[in-house]
Each structure stands twice: as structure tokens, then as C-alpha cells.
Coordinates of C-alpha atoms and ligand atoms in Angstrom, one line a residue:
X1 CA 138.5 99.9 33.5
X2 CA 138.8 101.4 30.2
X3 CA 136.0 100.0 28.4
X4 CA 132.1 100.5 28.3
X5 CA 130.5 98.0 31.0
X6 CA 127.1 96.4 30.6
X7 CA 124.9 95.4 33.7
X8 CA 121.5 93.9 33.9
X9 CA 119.6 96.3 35.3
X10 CA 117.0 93.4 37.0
X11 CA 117.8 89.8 38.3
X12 CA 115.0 87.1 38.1
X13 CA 114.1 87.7 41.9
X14 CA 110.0 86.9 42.4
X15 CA 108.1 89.8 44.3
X16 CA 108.8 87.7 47.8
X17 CA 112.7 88.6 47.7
X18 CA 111.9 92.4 46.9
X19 CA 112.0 94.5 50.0
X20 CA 109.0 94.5 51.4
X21 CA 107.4 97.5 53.2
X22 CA 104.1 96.2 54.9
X23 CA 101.6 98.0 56.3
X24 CA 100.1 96.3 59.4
X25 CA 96.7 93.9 58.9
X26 CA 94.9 96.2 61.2
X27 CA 95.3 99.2 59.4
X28 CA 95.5 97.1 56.0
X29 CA 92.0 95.5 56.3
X30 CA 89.6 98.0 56.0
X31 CA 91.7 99.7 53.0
X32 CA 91.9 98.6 49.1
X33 CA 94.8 99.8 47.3
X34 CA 98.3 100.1 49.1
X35 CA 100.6 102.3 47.4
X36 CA 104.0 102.1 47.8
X37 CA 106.3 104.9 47.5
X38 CA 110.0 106.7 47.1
X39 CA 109.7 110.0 48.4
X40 CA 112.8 112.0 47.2
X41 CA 113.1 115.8 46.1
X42 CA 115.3 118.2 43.9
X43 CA 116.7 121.5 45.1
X44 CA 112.9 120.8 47.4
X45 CA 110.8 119.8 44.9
X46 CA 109.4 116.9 45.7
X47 CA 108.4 113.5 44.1
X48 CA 106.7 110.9 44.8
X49 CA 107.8 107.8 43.1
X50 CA 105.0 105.0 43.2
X51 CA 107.0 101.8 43.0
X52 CA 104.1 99.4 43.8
X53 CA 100.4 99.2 44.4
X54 CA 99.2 101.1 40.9
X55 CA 97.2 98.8 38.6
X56 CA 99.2 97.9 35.6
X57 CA 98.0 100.2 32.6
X58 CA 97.1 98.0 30.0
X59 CA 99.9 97.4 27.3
X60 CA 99.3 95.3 24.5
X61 CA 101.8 93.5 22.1
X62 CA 100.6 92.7 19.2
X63 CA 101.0 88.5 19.8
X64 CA 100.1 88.9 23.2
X65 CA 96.6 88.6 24.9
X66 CA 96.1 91.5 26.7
X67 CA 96.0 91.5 30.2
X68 CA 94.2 94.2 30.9
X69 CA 90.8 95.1 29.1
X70 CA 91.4 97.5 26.1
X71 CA 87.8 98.1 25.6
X72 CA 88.5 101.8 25.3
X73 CA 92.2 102.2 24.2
X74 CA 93.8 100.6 20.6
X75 CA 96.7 99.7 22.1
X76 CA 99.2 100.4 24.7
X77 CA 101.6 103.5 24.4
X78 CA 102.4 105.6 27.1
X79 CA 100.4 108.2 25.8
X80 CA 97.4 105.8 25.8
X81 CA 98.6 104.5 29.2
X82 CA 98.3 108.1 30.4
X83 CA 95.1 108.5 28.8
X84 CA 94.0 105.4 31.0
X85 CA 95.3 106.5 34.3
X86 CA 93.3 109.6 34.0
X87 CA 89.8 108.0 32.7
X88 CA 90.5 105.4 35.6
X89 CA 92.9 105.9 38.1
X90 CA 92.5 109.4 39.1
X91 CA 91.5 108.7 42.5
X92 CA 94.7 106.9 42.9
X93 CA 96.6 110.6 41.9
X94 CA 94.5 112.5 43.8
X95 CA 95.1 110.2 47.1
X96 CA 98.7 111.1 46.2
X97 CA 98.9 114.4 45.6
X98 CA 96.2 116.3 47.4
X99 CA 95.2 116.3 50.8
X100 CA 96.0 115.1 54.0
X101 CA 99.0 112.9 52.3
X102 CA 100.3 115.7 49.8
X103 CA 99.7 119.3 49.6
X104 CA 99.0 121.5 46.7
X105 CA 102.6 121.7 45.8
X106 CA 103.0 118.1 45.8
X107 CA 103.9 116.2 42.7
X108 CA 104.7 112.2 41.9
X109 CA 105.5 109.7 39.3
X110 CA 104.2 106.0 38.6
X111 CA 106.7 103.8 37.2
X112 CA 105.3 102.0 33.8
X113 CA 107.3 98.7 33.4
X114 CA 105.5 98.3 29.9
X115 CA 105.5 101.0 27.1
X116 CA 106.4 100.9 23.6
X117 CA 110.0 101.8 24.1
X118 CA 110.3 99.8 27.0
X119 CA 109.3 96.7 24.7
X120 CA 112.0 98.0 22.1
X121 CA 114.9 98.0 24.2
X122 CA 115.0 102.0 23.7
X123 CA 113.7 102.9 27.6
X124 CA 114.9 101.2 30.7
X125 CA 111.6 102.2 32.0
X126 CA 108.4 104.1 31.3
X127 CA 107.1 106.6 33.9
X128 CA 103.5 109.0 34.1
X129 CA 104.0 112.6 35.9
X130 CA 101.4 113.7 38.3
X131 CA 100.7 116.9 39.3
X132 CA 97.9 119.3 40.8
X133 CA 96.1 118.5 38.3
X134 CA 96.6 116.5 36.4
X135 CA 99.7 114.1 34.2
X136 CA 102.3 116.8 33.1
X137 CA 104.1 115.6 29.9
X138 CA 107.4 116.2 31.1
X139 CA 109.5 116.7 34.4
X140 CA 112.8 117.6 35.0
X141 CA 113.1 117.1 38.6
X142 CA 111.5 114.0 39.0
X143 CA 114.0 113.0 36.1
X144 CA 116.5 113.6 38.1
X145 CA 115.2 111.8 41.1
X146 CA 114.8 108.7 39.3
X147 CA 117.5 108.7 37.7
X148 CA 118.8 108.4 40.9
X149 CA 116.5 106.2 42.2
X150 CA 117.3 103.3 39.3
X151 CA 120.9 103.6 39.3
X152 CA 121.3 103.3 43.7
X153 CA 118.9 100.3 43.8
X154 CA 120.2 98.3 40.8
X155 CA 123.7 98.9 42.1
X156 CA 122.9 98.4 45.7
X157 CA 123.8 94.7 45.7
X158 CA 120.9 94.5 48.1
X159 CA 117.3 93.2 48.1
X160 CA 114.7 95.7 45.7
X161 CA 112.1 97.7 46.4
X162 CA 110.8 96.6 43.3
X163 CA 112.2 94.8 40.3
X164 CA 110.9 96.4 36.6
X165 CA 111.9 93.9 34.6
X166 CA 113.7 96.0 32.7
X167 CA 115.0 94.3 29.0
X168 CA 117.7 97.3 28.8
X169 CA 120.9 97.1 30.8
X170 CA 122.7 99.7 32.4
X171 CA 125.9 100.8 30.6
X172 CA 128.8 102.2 32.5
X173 CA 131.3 104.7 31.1
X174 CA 134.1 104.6 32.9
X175 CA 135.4 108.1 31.1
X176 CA 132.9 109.7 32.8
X177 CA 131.9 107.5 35.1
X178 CA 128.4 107.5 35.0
X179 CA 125.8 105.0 34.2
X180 CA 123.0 106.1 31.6
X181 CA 119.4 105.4 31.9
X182 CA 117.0 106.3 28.7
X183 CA 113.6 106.9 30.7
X184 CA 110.4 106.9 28.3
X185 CA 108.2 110.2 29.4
X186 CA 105.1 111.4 27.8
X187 CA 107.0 113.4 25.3
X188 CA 109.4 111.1 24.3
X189 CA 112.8 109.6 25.4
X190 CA 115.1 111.3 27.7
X191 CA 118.6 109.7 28.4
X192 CA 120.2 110.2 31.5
X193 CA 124.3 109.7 32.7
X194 CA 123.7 109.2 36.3
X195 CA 127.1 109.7 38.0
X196 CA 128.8 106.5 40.2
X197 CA 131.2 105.4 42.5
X198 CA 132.1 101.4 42.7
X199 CA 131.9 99.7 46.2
X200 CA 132.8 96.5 44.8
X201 CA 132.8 94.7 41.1
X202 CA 129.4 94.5 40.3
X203 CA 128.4 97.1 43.4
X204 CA 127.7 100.8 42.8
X205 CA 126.2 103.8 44.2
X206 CA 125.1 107.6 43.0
X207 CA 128.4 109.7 43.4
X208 CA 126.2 112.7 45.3
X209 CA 129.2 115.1 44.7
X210 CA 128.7 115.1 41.2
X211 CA 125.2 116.4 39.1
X212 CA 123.3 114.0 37.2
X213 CA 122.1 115.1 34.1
X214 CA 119.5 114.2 31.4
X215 CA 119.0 115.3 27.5
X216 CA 115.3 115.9 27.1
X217 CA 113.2 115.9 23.6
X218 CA 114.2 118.6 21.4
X219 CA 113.3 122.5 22.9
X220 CA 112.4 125.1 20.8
X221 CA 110.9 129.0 20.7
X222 CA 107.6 129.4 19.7
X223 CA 106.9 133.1 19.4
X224 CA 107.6 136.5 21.5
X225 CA 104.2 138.0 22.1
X226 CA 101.9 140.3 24.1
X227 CA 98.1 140.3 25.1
X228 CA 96.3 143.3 26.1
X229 CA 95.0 143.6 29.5
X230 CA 92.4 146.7 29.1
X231 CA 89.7 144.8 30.4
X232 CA 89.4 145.3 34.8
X233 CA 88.7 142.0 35.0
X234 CA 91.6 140.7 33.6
X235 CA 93.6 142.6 35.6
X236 CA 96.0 142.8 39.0
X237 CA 97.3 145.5 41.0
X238 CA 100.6 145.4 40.4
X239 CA 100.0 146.0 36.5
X240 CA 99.5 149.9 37.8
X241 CA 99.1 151.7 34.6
X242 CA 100.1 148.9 32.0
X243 CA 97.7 148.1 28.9
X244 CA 100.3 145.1 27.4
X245 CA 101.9 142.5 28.7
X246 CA 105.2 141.2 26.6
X247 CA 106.2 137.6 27.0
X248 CA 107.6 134.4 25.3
X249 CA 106.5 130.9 24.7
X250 CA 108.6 128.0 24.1
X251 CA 108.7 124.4 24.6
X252 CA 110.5 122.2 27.2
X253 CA 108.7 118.8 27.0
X254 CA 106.1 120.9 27.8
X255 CA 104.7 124.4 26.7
X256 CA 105.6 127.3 29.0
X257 CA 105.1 131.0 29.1
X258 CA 108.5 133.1 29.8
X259 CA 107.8 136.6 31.1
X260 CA 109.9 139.3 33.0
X261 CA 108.8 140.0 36.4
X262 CA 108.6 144.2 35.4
X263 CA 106.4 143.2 32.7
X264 CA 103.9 141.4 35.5
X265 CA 105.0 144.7 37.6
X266 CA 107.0 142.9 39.9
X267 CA 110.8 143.7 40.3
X268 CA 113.6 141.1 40.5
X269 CA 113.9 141.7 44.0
X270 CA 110.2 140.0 44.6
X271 CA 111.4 136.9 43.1
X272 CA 115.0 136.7 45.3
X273 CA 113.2 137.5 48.5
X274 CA 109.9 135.9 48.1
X275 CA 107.4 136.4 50.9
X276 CA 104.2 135.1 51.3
X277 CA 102.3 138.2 50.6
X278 CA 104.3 138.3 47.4
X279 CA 103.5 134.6 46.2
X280 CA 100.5 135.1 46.4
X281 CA 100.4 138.5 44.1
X282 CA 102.7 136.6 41.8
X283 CA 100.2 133.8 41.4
X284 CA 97.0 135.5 41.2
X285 CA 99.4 138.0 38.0
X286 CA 100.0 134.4 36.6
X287 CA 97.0 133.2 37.1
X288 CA 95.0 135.8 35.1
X289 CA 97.8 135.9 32.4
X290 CA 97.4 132.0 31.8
X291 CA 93.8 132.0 32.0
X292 CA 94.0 135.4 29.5
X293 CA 96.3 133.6 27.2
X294 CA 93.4 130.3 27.5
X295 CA 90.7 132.5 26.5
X296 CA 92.3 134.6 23.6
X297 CA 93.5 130.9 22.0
X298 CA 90.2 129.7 21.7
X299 CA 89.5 133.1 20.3
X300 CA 92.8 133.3 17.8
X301 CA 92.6 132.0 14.4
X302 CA 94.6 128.9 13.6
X303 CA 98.1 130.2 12.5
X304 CA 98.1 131.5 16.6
X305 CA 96.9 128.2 17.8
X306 CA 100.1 127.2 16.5
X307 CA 102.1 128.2 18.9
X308 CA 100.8 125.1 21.1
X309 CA 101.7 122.7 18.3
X310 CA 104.6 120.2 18.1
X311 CA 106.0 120.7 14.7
X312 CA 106.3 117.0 14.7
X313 CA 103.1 115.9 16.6
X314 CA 99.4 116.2 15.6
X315 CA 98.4 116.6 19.1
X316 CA 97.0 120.0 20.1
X317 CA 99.2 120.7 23.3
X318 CA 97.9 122.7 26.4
X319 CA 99.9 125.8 28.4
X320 CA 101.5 123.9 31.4
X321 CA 103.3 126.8 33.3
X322 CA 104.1 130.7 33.6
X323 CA 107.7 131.0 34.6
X324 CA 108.4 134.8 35.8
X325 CA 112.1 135.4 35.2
X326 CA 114.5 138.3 36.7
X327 CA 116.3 138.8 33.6
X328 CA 115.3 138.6 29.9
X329 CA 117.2 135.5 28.2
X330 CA 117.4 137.4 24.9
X331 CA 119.9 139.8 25.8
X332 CA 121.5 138.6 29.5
X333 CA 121.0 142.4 30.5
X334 CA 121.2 142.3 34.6
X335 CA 118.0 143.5 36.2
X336 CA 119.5 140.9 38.9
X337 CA 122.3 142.9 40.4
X338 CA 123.3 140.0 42.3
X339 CA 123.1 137.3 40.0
X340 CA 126.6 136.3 38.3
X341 CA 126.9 136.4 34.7
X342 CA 125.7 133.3 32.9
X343 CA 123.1 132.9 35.6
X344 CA 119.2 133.2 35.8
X345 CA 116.5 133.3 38.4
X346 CA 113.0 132.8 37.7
X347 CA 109.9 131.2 39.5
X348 CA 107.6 128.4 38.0
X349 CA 103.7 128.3 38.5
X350 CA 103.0 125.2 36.5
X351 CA 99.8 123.0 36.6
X352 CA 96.7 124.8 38.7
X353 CA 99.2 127.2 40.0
X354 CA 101.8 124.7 41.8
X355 CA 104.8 126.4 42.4
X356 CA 107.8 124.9 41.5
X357 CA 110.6 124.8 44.5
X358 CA 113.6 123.7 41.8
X359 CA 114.4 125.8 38.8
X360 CA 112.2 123.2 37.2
X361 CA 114.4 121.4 34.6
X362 CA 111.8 121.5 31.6
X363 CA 111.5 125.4 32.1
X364 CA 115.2 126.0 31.9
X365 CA 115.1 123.9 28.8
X366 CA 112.8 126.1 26.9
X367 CA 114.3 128.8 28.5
X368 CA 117.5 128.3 26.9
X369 CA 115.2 127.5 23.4
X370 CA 114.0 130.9 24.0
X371 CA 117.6 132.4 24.6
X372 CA 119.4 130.4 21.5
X373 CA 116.3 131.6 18.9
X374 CA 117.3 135.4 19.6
X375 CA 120.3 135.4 18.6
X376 CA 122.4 134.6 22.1
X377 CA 123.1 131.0 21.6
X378 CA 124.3 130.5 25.3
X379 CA 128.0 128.7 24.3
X380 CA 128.1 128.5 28.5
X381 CA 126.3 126.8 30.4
X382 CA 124.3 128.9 32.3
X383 CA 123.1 128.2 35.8
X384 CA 119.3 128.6 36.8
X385 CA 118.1 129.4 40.6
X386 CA 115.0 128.7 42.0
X387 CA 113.9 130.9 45.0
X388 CA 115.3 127.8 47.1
X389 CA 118.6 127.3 45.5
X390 CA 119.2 130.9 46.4
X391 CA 118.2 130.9 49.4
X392 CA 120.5 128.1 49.9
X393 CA 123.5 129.7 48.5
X394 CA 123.3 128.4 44.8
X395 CA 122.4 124.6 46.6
X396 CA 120.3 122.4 44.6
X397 CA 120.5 125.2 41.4
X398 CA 120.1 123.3 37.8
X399 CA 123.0 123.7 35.0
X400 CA 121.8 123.8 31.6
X401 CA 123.7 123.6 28.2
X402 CA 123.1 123.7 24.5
X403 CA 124.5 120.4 23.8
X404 CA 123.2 120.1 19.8
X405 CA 120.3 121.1 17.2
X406 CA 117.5 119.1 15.8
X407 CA 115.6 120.0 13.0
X408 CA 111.3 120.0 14.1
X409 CA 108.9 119.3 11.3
X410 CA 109.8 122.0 9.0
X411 CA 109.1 125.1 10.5
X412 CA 111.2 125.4 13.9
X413 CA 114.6 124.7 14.6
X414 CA 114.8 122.5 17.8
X415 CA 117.8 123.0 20.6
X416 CA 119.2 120.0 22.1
X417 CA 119.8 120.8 26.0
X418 CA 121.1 119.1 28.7
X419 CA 120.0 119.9 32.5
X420 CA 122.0 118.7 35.7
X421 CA 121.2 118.9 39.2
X422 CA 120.9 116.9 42.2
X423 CA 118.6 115.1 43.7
X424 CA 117.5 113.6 47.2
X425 CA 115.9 110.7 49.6
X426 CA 113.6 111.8 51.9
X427 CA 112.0 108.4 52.8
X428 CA 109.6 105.4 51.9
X429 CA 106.0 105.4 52.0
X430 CA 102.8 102.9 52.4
X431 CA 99.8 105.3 51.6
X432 CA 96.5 103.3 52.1
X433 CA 92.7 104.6 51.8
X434 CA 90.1 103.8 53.7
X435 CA 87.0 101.8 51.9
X436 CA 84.6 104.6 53.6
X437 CA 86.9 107.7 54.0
X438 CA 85.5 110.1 51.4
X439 CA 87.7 113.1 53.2
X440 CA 90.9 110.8 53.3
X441 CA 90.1 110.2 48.9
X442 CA 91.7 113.6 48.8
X443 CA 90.6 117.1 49.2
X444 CA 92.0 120.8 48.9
X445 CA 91.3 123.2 52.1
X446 CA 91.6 125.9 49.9
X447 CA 88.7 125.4 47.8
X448 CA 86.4 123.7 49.9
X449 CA 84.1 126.8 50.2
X450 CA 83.9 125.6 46.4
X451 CA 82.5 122.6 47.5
X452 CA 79.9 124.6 49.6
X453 CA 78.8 126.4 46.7
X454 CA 78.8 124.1 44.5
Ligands
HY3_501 O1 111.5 120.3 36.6 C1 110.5 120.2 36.0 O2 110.5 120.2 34.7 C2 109.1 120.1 36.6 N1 109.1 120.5 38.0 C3 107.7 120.8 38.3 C4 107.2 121.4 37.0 C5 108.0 120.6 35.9 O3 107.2 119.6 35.5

């Protein structure tokens, strides 16, 4: 096979030829929604991929009727979609994600059939990230996961889990054997090449020796900065006798903050041999940098609120994570003795302080934005660890290369990068909530003195 190959990446199968996963009438009567899942993860990050039982978010074509009511939207973009989901579908996100079915650390995805770049044959699919707290704008991980996800089942030759109706068809490559999938996030349009092996003609599945990769929406470097921590308040106890703390931002399909462990007070060795006592010190330093950095932005003049700004969108964007890193990306000086060269550690506290078990696929991708800007443009790839991939021997770690350049509005210079990685099948799911559960709608143990006090 020498030549591109084009698959349709749905047949006209009604719902009743779809695999389905039933839960029982006697559980299933006294509940309302049932919300079927994919539960996979990435180098143990996992993600819950919600396949059927979310409302459709409304999506409106212009010569179309609307099947939803748009009484508070314009239309029907992703962005709008998202919008939806959180004025009216939260309790669907926190049945997810918090407790007793997920845990704080849990994070899913809801596939959207319907966007604007579905509709224009530029996305095989549209999907929302949920997390913590929220709908993240971008994910690497779950990327990953369904990239891997889309390519196994529309190659499985068997009956779906779901069919998306997808316009777009998969094209194979057979010089690099993969099958690419454009997925339309909340920042934009990230392509996948989603590596294969043929079982027969038209049967395929994920080669799971080989990484899958994705190109994400331009990254780029904000600004290197510090923030003065005089005031006890704002402080932790590792800061010892520290006034400043140095640190970068950059953008990854979302905004992060990049600082060195010393500059927290931490060493590189509390991020390779993480121990409770010291995840929890590394979140409360975190914490009270992020919610410092909050509070001096709403203090900061314009030209500073900046640095949350897409260059080429008006929206103002919030910080989404702290990554503490072992080694400074600017200059690859060691302060990880055990780390090869061309290689990076780092731990992600994203959303309301979630910590990321991958190497979190966005954060590498401004990571290396951060790197390229000062002056090391990173001609290798370079390989970024999680505290589970090295535990695991380097298992489940994410590659990431510079892989072109992309002018942003007219100010910054954008980085194309590509991130690969694995990812994994951990099982199905049918979640269901009680009509009169209020404890089973979703709670967090560790706040409910909150709810107490409140
Ligand atoms: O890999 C990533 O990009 C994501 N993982 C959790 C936090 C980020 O959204």
C-alpha cells in the first residue's frame, strides 16, 4: 500500500446495532440520566470519556431549526457549547468527577458530535474537558486517549459503542502508518497521527508499541517574572528566608505558570521521590503562588493583564496550572543529576489544585514555548517525566518536539509542537444518579467542614 487510504470513519448503523451497555431496570428506574463511559488513562492520568447519556449542546446551522433552545446562546460553537454545559449541565460534571464515582484528581471528556469544525469537514469530532473544577480549554492526555479511542473502534470491524456521525474520514498513511484524526478542543484544532496495524483490509487496530502524537494550537512564552512574597500570609514554610519568587508563563492551549522547584524552596529530589508529606507542601507553595499571582492581576495595570491574552483572541484567559520543574528550560543546566540530557521532570497542579499523574501534554507544550523564546530552541526532542513515568522507569513519559513556527497576532511568535505518548483502557462505565441522592450528586470529603460552615 503506497498511497494515502480514505475510510469512513461511521457507517449508517441506528443506535440499536451500537453496543449496548445497559444498566439493569431495577437500578435504572429510580435514576434519570445514564451516562455512559470510556475509562482509559495516560502514563495514569485518567479520563473519562462520556460516549452516551449527555444532552446534546445545542448547535445551530444557520438553515436548520435548532433542536435545542438557544434562548441564551447566538449560536452553536464549541466555545458556546462549553458555555452551555457549565450554565446547565454541571451537575452532570460534578457526578463525574467528584465523589463517590471520581476523586479529586479525576478528570473526563464529553464527546460533541456537532461544532463548527465538525460541520466544516475540519474536526472528526468535537470534545469538552472536565476537570476539578471546571472545563479546561485544552488536554493533552485525554488527546491522546481519544485519539486512541476513535481510531480502535472505527477500525474494530465490530459493533460501536457509539457512532458520531462523523462527516470526516479517517486517512491512512501508509509511510508512517498512522491514521490522523483532527479533534476540535476549546482552543482550536488539534490533529492527531494515531499509529496502526491492519488485521484485515478494511480492519485496524492502535499499534500500542508505537506513541501517538498530536500538534496542538500554536504555544508561545509570555513573560519571565517574579512576585514578592513579604506579606506572612502569602507565605509557606519552605520559602525560609525568600522575599521573590522567579517564574515563567506561557501558553499550551492553556495558560500555565513554569517555576523551579528551588525557587518554591523545594529541591529536585522532592519532585523524583514524591511523598505524601511532600505533595502536600508542594500544593499548599502552589496554591498560594496561583492565588498570589490571581490577586496581583486584578491589581496590575493592563499591559500585565496581558500576559493572559491570546494575541489572536479577544477572550481574557484564566491561569489553569502551576507546573514545578527540576530544571530550568532556558538553559538545560542539571539540578536533576539523574535525568539524561534532553530530558525534564516537573509536576502539574492544574485546575483547583488537581495533580497531574502524566507529564501533562499541554504543560510540555508551553514548556518547550518557554525553552525556544530563550534562546535554546530544543532541535531534540526532549522527553518530559511525570512523578509516575519515573517511577515507572521512563513508562508512560511524553516526547515533545518543535515541529514549526506560527506567527500570533503581532506581538508573539508562536511554536508549533508536537507531543507523543501512550495511552490506555481501563474499562467501560454506566454511571447513574439517584432522583433523591443529594450525597450521590457529588461531593468532596475534603471540604465538607466547608459545607458545615457555610
Ligand atoms: O495533559 C494535559 O494537557 C492535561 N492533563 C491534565 C491537565 C492538562 O489539561
Amino acid at each position: 500500500m503506497s498511497r494515502k487510504r480514505r475510510f469512513p470513519s461511521h457507517d449508517d448503523g441506528s443506535p440499536d446495532e451500537l453496543h449496548n451497555i445497559n444498566v439493569p431496570t431495577f437500578i435504572s428506574q429510580s435514576c434519570g440520566t445514564e451516562l455512559k463511559t470510556v475509562e482509559m488513562h495516560t502514563c495514569g492520568e485518567p479520563t473519562r470519556i462520556v460516549y452516551s447519556g449527555y444532552p446534546d449542546l445545542p448547535y445551530a446551522l444557520p438553515t436548520v431549526t435548532p433542536m435545542y433552545p438557544l434562548s441564551d446562546l447566538q449560536s452553536g460553537t464549541l466555545l458556546e457549547q462549553r458555555e452551555y454545559a457549565m450554565s446547565h449541565h454541571d451537575n452532570l460534571r460534578r457526578a463525574l468527577i467528584c465523589e463517590p464515582r471520581g476523586h479529586r484528581d479525576m478528570y473526563g471528556a464529553v464527546l460533541c458530535w456537532r461544532t463548527e469544525l465538525t460541520e466544516t469537514g475540519k474536526a472528526h469530532t468535537g470534545v469538552l474537558f472536565l476537570t476539578n473544577d471546571g472545563y479546561s480549554t485544552m488536554c493533552g492526555h485525554a488527546t491522546l486517549a481519544l485519539g486512541r479511542l476513535i481510531v480502535d473502534q472505527a477500525g474494530s470491524g465490530e459493533k460501536k459503542l457509539f457512532d458520531l456521525g462523523m462527516s470526516k474520514d479517517l486517512m491512512y498513511d501508509p509511510k508512517t502508518q498512522t491514521m490522523a484524526v483532527d479533534l476540535h478542543v476549546p482552543c482550536g484544532l488539534v490533529s492527531l497521527q494515531v499509529p496502526v496495524v491492519f488485521i484485515g483490509t478494511d480492519t485496524w487496530k492502535v499499534d500500542t508499541s508505537r506513541m501517538i502524537s498530536y500538534q496542538g494550537t500554536p504555544s508561545w512564552f509570555s513573560d519571565s517574572t517574579f512576585l514578592s512574597f513579604s506579606e506572612p500570609a502569602t507565605r509557606w514554610p519552605e520559602l525560609g528566608d525568600r522575599e521573590e519568587v522567579n517564574f515563567g508563563i506561557a501558553y499550551g492551549g492553556a495558560f500555565y505558570i513554569m517555576v523551579e522547584a528551588k525557587r518554591l524552596g523545594f529541591t529536585a529530589s522532592d519532585l523524583e521521590n514524591i511523598t505524601p508529606s511532600g505533595l502536600a507542601a508542594l500544593s499548599n507553595a502552589t496554591r498560594l503562588l496561583k492565588e498570589e499571582f490571581n490577586r496581583r492581576l486584578v491589581e496590575w495595570p493592563e499591559t500585565r493583564r496581558m500576559w493572559l491574552r491570546h494575541p489572536d483572541y479577544k477572550d481574557d484567559h484564566t491561569l489553569y496550572g502551576v507546573i514545578v520543574t527540576a530544571r530550568p528550560s532556558s538553559t538545560g543546566q542539571d539540578t536533576y543529576s539523574n535525568l539524561p540530557p534532553n530530558a525534564e521532570s516537573g509536576i502539574c497542579f492544574f485546575a483547583n489544585q488537581q495533580v497531574d499523574r502524566s507529564p501533562t501534554g499541554s504543560g510540555a507544550q508551553a514548556r518547550v514555548a518557554l525553552g525556544w523564546s530563550l534562546a535554546d530552541p530544543h532541535p531534540e526532542p526532549r522527553t518530559f517525566h511525570s512523578p509516575v513515568s519515573w517511577a515507572y522507569g521512563g513508562e508512560g513519559a511524553f516526547v515533545a518536539e518543535v515541529v514549526g513556527h506560527k506567527r500570533l497576532g503581532n506581538v508573539s511568535q508562536g511554536v508549533k509542537v508536537k507531543i507523543s505518548g501512550k495511552a490506555r483502557y481501563t474499562g467501560v462505565s454506566s454511571f447513574v444518579v439517584e432522583d433523591d441522592d443529594e450525597i450521590g450528586k457529588g461531593f468532596w470529603f475534603d471540604e465538607l467542614g466547608k459545607r458545615s460552615e457555610s
